[in-house]
mmCIF file with all atom_site columns, C-alpha atoms and ligand atoms in Angstrom:
data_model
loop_
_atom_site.group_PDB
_atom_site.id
_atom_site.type_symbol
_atom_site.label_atom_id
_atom_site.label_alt_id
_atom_site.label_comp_id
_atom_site.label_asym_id
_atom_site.label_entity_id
_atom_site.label_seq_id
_atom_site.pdbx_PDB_ins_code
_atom_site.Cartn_x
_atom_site.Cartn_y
_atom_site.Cartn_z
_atom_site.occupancy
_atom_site.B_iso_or_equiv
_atom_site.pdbx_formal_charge
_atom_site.auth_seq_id
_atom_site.auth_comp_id
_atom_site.auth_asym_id
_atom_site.auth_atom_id
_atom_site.pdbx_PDB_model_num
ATOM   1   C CA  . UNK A 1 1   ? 24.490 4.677   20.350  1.00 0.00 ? 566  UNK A CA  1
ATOM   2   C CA  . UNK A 1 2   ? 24.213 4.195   16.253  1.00 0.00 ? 567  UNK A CA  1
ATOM   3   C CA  . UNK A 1 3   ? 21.325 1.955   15.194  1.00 0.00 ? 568  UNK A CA  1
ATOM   4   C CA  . UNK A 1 4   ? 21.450 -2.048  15.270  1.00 0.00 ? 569  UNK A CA  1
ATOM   5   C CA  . UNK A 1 5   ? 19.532 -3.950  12.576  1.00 0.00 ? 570  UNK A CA  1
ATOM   6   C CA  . UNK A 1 6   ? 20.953 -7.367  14.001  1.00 0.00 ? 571  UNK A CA  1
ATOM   7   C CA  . UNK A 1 7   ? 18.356 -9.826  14.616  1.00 0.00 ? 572  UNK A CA  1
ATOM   8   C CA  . UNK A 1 8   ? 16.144 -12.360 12.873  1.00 0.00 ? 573  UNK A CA  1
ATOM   9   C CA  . UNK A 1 9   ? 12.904 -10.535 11.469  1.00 0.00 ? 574  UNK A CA  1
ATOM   10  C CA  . UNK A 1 10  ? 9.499  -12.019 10.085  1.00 0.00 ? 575  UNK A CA  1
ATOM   11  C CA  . UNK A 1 11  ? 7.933  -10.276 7.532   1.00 0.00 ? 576  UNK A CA  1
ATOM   12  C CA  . UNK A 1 12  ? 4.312  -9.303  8.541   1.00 0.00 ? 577  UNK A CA  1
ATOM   13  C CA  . UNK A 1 13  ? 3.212  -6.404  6.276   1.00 0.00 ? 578  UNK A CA  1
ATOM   14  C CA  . UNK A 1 14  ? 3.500  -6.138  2.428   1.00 0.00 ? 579  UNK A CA  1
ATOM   15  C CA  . UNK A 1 15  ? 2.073  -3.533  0.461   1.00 0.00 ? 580  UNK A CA  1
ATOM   16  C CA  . UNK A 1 16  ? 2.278  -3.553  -3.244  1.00 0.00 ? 581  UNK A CA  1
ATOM   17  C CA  . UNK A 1 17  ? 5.127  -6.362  -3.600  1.00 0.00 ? 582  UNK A CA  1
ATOM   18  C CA  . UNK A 1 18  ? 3.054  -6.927  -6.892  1.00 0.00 ? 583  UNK A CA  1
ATOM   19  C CA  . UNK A 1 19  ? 3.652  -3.719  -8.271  1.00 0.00 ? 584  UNK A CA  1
ATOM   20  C CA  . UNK A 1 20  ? 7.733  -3.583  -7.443  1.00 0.00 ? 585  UNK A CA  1
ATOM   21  C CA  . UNK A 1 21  ? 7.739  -7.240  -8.472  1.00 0.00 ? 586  UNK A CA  1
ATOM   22  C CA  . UNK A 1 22  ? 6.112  -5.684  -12.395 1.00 0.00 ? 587  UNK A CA  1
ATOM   23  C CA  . UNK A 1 23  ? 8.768  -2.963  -12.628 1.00 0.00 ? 588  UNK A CA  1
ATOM   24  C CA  . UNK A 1 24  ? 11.227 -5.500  -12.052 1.00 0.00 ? 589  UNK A CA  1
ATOM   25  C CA  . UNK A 1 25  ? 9.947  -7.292  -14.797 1.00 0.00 ? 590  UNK A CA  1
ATOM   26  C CA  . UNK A 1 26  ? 9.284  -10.735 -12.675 1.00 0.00 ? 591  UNK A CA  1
ATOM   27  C CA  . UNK A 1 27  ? 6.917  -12.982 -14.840 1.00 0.00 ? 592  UNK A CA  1
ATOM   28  C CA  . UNK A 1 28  ? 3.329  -13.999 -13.842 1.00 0.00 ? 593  UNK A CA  1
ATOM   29  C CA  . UNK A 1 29  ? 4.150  -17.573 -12.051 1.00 0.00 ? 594  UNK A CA  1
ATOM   30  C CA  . UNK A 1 30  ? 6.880  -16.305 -10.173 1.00 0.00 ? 595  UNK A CA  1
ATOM   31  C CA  . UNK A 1 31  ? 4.540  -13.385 -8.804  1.00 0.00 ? 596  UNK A CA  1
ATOM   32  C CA  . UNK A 1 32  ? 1.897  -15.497 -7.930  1.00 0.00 ? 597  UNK A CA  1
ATOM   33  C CA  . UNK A 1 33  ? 4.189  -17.713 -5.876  1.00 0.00 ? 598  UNK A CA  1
ATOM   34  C CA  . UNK A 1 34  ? 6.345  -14.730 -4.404  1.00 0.00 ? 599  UNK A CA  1
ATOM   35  C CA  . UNK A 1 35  ? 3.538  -12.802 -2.928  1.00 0.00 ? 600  UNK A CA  1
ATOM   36  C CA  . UNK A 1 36  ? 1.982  -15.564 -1.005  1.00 0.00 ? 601  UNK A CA  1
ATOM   37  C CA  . UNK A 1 37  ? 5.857  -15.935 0.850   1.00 0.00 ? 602  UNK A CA  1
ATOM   38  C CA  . UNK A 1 38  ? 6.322  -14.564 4.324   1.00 0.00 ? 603  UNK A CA  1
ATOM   39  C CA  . UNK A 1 39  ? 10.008 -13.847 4.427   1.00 0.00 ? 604  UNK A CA  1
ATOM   40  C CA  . UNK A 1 40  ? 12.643 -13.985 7.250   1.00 0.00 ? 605  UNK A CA  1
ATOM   41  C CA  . UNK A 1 41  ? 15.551 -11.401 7.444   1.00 0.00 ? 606  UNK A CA  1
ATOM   42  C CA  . UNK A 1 42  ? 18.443 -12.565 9.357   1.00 0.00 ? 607  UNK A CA  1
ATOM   43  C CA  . UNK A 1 43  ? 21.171 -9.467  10.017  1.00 0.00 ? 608  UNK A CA  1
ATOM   44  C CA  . UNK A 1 44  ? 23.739 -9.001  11.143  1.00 0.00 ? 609  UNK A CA  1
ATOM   45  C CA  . UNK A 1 45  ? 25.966 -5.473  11.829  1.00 0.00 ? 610  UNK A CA  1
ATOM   46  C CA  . UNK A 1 46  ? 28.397 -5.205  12.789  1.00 0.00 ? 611  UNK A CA  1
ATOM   47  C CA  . UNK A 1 47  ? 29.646 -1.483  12.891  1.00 0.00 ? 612  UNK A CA  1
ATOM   48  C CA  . UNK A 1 48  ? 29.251 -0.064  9.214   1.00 0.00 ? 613  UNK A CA  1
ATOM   49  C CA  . UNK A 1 49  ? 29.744 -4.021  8.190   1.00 0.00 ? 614  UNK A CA  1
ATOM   50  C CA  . UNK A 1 50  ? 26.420 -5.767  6.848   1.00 0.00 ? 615  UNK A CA  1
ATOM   51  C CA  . UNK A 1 51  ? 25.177 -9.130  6.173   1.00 0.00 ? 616  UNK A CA  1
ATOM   52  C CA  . UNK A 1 52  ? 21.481 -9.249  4.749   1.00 0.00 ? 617  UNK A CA  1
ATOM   53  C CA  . UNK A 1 53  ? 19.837 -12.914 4.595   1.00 0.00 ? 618  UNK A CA  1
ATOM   54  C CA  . UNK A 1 54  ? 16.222 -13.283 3.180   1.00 0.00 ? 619  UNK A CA  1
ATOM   55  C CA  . UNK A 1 55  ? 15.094 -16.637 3.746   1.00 0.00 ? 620  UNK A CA  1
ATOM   56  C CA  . UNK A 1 56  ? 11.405 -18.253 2.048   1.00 0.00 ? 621  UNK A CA  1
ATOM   57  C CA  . UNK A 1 57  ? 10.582 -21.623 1.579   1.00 0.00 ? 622  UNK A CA  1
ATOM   58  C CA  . UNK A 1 58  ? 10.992 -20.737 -2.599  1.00 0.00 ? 623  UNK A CA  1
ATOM   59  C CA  . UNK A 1 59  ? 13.940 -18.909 -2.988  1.00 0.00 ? 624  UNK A CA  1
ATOM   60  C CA  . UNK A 1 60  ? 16.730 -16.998 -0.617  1.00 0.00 ? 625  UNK A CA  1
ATOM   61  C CA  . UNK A 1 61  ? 19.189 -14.003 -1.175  1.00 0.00 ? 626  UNK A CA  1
ATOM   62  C CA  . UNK A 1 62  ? 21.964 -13.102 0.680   1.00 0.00 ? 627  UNK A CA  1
ATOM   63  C CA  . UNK A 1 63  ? 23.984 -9.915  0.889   1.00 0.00 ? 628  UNK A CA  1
ATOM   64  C CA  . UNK A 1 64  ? 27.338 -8.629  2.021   1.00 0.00 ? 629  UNK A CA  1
ATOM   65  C CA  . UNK A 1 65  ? 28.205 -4.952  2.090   1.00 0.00 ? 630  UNK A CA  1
ATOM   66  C CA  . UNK A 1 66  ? 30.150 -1.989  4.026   1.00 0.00 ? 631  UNK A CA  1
ATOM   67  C CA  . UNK A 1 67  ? 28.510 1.352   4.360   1.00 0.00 ? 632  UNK A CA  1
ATOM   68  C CA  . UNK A 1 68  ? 29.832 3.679   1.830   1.00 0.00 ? 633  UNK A CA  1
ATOM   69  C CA  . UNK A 1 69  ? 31.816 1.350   -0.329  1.00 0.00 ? 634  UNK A CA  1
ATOM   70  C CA  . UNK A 1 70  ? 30.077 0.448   -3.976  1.00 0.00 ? 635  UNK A CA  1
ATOM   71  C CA  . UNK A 1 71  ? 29.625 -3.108  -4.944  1.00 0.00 ? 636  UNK A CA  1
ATOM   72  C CA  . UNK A 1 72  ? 28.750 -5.318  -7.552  1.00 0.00 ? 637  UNK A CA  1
ATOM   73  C CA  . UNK A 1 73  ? 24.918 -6.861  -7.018  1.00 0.00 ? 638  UNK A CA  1
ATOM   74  C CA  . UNK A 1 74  ? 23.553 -9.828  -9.032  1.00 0.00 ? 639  UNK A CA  1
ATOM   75  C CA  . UNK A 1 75  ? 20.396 -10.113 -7.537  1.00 0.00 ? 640  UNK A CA  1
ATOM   76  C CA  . UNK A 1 76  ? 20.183 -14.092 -8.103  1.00 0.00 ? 641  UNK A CA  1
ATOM   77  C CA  . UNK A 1 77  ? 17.076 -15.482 -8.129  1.00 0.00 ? 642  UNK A CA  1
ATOM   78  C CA  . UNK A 1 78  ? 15.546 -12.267 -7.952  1.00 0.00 ? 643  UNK A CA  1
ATOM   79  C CA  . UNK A 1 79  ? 15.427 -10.636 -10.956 1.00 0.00 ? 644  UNK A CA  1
ATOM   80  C CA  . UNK A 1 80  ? 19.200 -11.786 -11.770 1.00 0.00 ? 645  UNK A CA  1
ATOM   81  C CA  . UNK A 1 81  ? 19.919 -8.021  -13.003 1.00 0.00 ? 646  UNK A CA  1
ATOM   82  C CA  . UNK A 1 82  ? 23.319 -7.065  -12.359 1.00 0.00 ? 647  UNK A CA  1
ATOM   83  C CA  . UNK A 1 83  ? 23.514 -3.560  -11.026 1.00 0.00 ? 648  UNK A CA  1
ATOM   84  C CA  . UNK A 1 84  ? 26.305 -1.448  -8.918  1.00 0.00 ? 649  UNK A CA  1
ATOM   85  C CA  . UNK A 1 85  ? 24.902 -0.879  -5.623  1.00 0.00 ? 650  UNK A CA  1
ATOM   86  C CA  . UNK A 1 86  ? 25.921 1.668   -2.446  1.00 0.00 ? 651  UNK A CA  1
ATOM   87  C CA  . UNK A 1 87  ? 24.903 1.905   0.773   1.00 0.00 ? 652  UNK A CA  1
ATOM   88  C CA  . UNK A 1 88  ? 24.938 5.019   2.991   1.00 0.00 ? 653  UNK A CA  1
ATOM   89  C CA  . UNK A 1 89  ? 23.714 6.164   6.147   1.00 0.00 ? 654  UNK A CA  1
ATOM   90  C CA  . UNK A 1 90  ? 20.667 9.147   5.973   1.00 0.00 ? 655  UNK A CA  1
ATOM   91  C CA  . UNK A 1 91  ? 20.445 9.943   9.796   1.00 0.00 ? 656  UNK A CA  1
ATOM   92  C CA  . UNK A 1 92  ? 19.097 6.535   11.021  1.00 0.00 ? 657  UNK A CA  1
ATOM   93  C CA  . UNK A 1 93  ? 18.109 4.805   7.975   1.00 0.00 ? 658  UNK A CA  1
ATOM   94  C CA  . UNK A 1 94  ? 20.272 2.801   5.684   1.00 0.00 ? 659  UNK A CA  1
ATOM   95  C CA  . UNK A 1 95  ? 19.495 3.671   2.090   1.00 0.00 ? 660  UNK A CA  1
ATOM   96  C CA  . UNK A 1 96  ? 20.855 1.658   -0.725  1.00 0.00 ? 661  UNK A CA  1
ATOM   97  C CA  . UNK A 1 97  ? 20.593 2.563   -4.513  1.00 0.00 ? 662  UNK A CA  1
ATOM   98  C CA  . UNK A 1 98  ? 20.927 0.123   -7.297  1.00 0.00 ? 663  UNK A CA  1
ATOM   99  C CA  . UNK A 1 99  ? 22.265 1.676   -10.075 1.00 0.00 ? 664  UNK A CA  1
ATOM   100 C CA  . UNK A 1 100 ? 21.730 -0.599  -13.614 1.00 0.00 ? 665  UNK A CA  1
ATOM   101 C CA  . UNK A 1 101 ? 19.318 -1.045  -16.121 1.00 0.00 ? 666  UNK A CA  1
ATOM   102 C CA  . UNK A 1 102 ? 16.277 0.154   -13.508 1.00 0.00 ? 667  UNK A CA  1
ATOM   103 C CA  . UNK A 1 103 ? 15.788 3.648   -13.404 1.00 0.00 ? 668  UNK A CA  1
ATOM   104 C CA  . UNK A 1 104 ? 15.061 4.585   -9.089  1.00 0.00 ? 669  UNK A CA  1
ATOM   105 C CA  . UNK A 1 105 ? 15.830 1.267   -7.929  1.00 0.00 ? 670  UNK A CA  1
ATOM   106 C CA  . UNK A 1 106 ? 17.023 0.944   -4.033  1.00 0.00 ? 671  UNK A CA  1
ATOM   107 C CA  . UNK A 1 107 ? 15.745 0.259   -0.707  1.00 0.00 ? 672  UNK A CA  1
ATOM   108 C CA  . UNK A 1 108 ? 15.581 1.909   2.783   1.00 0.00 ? 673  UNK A CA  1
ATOM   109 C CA  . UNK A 1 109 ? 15.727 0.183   5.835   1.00 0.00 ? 674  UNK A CA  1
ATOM   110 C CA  . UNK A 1 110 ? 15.270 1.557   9.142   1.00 0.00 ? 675  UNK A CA  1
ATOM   111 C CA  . UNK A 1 111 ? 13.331 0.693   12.662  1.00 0.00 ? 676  UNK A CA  1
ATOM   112 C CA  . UNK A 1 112 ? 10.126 2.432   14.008  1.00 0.00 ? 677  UNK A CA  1
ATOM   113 C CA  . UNK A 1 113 ? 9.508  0.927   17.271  1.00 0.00 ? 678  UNK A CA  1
ATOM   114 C CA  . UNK A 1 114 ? 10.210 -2.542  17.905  1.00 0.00 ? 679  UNK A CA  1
ATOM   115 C CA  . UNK A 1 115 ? 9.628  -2.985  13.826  1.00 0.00 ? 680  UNK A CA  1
ATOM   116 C CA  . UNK A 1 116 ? 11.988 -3.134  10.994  1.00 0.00 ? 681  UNK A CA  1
ATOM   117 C CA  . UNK A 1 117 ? 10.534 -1.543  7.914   1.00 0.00 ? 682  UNK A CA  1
ATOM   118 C CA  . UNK A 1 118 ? 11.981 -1.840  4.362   1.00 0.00 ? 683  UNK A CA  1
ATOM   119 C CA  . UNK A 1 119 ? 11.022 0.313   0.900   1.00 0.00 ? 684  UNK A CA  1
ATOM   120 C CA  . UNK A 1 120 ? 12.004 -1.129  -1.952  1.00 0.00 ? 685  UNK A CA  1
ATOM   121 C CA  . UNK A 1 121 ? 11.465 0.788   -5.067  1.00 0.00 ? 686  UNK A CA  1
ATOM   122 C CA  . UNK A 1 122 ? 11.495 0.611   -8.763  1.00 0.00 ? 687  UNK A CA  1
ATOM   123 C CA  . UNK A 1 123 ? 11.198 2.826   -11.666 1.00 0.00 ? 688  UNK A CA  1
ATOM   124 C CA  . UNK A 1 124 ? 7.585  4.309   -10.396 1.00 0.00 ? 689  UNK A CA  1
ATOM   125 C CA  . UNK A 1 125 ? 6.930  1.674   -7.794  1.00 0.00 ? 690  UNK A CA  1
ATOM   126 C CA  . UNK A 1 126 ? 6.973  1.418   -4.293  1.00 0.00 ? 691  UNK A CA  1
ATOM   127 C CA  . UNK A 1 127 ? 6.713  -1.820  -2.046  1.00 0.00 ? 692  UNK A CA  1
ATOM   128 C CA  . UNK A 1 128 ? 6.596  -1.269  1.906   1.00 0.00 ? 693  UNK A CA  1
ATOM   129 C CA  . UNK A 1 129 ? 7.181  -4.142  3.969   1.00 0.00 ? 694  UNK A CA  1
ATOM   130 C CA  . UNK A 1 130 ? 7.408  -4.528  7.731   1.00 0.00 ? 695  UNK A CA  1
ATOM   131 C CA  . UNK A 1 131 ? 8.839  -7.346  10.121  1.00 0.00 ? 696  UNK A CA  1
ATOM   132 C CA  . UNK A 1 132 ? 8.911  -8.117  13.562  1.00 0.00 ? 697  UNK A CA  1
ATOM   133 C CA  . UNK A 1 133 ? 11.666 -9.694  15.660  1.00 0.00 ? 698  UNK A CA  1
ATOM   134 C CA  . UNK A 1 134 ? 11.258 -13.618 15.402  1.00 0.00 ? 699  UNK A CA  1
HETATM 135 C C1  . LIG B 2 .   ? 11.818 -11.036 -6.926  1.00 0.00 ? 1877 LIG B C1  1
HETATM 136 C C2  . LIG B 2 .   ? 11.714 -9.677  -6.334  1.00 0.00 ? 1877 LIG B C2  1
HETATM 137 C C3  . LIG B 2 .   ? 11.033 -13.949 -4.383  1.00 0.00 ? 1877 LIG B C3  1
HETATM 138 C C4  . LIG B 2 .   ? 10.650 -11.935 -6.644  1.00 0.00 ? 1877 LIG B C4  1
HETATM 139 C C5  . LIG B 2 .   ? 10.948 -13.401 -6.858  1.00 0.00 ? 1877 LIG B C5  1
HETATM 140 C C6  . LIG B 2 .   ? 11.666 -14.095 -5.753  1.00 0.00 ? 1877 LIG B C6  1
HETATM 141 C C7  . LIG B 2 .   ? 14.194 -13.634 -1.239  1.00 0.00 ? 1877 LIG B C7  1
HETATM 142 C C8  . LIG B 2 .   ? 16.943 -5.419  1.747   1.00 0.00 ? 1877 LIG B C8  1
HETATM 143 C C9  . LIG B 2 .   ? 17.213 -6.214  0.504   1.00 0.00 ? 1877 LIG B C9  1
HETATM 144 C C10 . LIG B 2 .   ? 18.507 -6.972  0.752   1.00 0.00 ? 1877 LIG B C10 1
HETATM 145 C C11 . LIG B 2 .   ? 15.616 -7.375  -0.823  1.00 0.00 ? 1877 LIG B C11 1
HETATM 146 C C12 . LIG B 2 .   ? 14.487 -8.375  -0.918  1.00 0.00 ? 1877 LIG B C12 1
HETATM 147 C C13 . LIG B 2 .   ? 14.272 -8.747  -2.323  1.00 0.00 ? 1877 LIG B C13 1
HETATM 148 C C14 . LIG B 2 .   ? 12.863 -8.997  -2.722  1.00 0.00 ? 1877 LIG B C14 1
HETATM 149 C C15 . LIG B 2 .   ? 12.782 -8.828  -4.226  1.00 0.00 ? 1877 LIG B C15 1
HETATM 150 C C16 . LIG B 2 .   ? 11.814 -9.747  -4.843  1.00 0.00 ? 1877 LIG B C16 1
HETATM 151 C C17 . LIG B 2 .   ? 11.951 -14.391 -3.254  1.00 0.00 ? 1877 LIG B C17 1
HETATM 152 C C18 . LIG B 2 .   ? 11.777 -13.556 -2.013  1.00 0.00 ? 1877 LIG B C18 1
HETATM 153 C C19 . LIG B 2 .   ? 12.748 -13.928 -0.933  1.00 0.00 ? 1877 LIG B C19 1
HETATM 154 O O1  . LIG B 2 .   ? 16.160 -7.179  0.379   1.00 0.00 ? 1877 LIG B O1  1
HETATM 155 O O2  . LIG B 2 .   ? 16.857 -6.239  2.876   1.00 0.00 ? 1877 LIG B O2  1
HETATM 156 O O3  . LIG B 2 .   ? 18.778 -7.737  -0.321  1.00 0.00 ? 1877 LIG B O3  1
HETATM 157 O O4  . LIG B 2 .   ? 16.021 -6.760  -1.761  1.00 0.00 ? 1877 LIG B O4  1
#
């Protein structure tokens, strides 16, 4: 059976957000706000179809993507950096890279457990976050 990310997640680990939130260039208010969030995932798979929803009481993002097939990301209300971005499969865990302005930007998702566990990185920087099914 392949891996299923579908679920609703809470985020309850988040190590060095501050650091991946400087690379990205995010200025010193929005930080301060943005670290103190505890963010829901909502996804939903279906197959090698994807549909990523972070949810916060300050801002959400929402993304739509097919393993394998490049697409255009604007990353609104993030850091609103366009970039091209791809998603593949290594083994079990579904790696994305961003390619754009940010040198080493992407993310990894995958599941340990009953956890889902994200790295998001940027230029030299490193966030690890992990959630637990709502
Ligand atoms: C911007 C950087 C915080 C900080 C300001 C806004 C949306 C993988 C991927 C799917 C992400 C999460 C993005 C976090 C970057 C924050 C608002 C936080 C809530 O998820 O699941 O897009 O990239």
């Amino acid at each position: 059976m392949p891996v299923d990310f579908s679920g609703t997640w809470n985020l309850i680990s988040n190590d060095n957000f501050e650091g991946y939130m400087v690379a990205l260039g995010i200025d010193f208010a929005t930080r301060k706000i943005a670290k103190m969030l505890k963010p829901q995932k909502v996804i939903k798979q279906d197959g090698d179809s994807f549909y990523i929803h972070t949810t916060s009481t300050f801002r959400d993002y929402s993304l739509q993507f097919k393993i394998g097939e490049e697409f255009e990301e604007d990353n609104k209300g993030l850091d609103n950096r366009k970039c091209k971005s791809l998603v593949t499969w290594e083994n079990d865990k579904l790696v994305c890279v961003q390619t754009g302005e940010k040198k080493n930007r992407g993310w990894t998702h995958w599941l340990e457990g009953d956890d889902l566990h994200l790295e998001l990185r940027c230029e030299n920087q490193v966030c690890k976050q992990v959630f637990k099914r709502a």
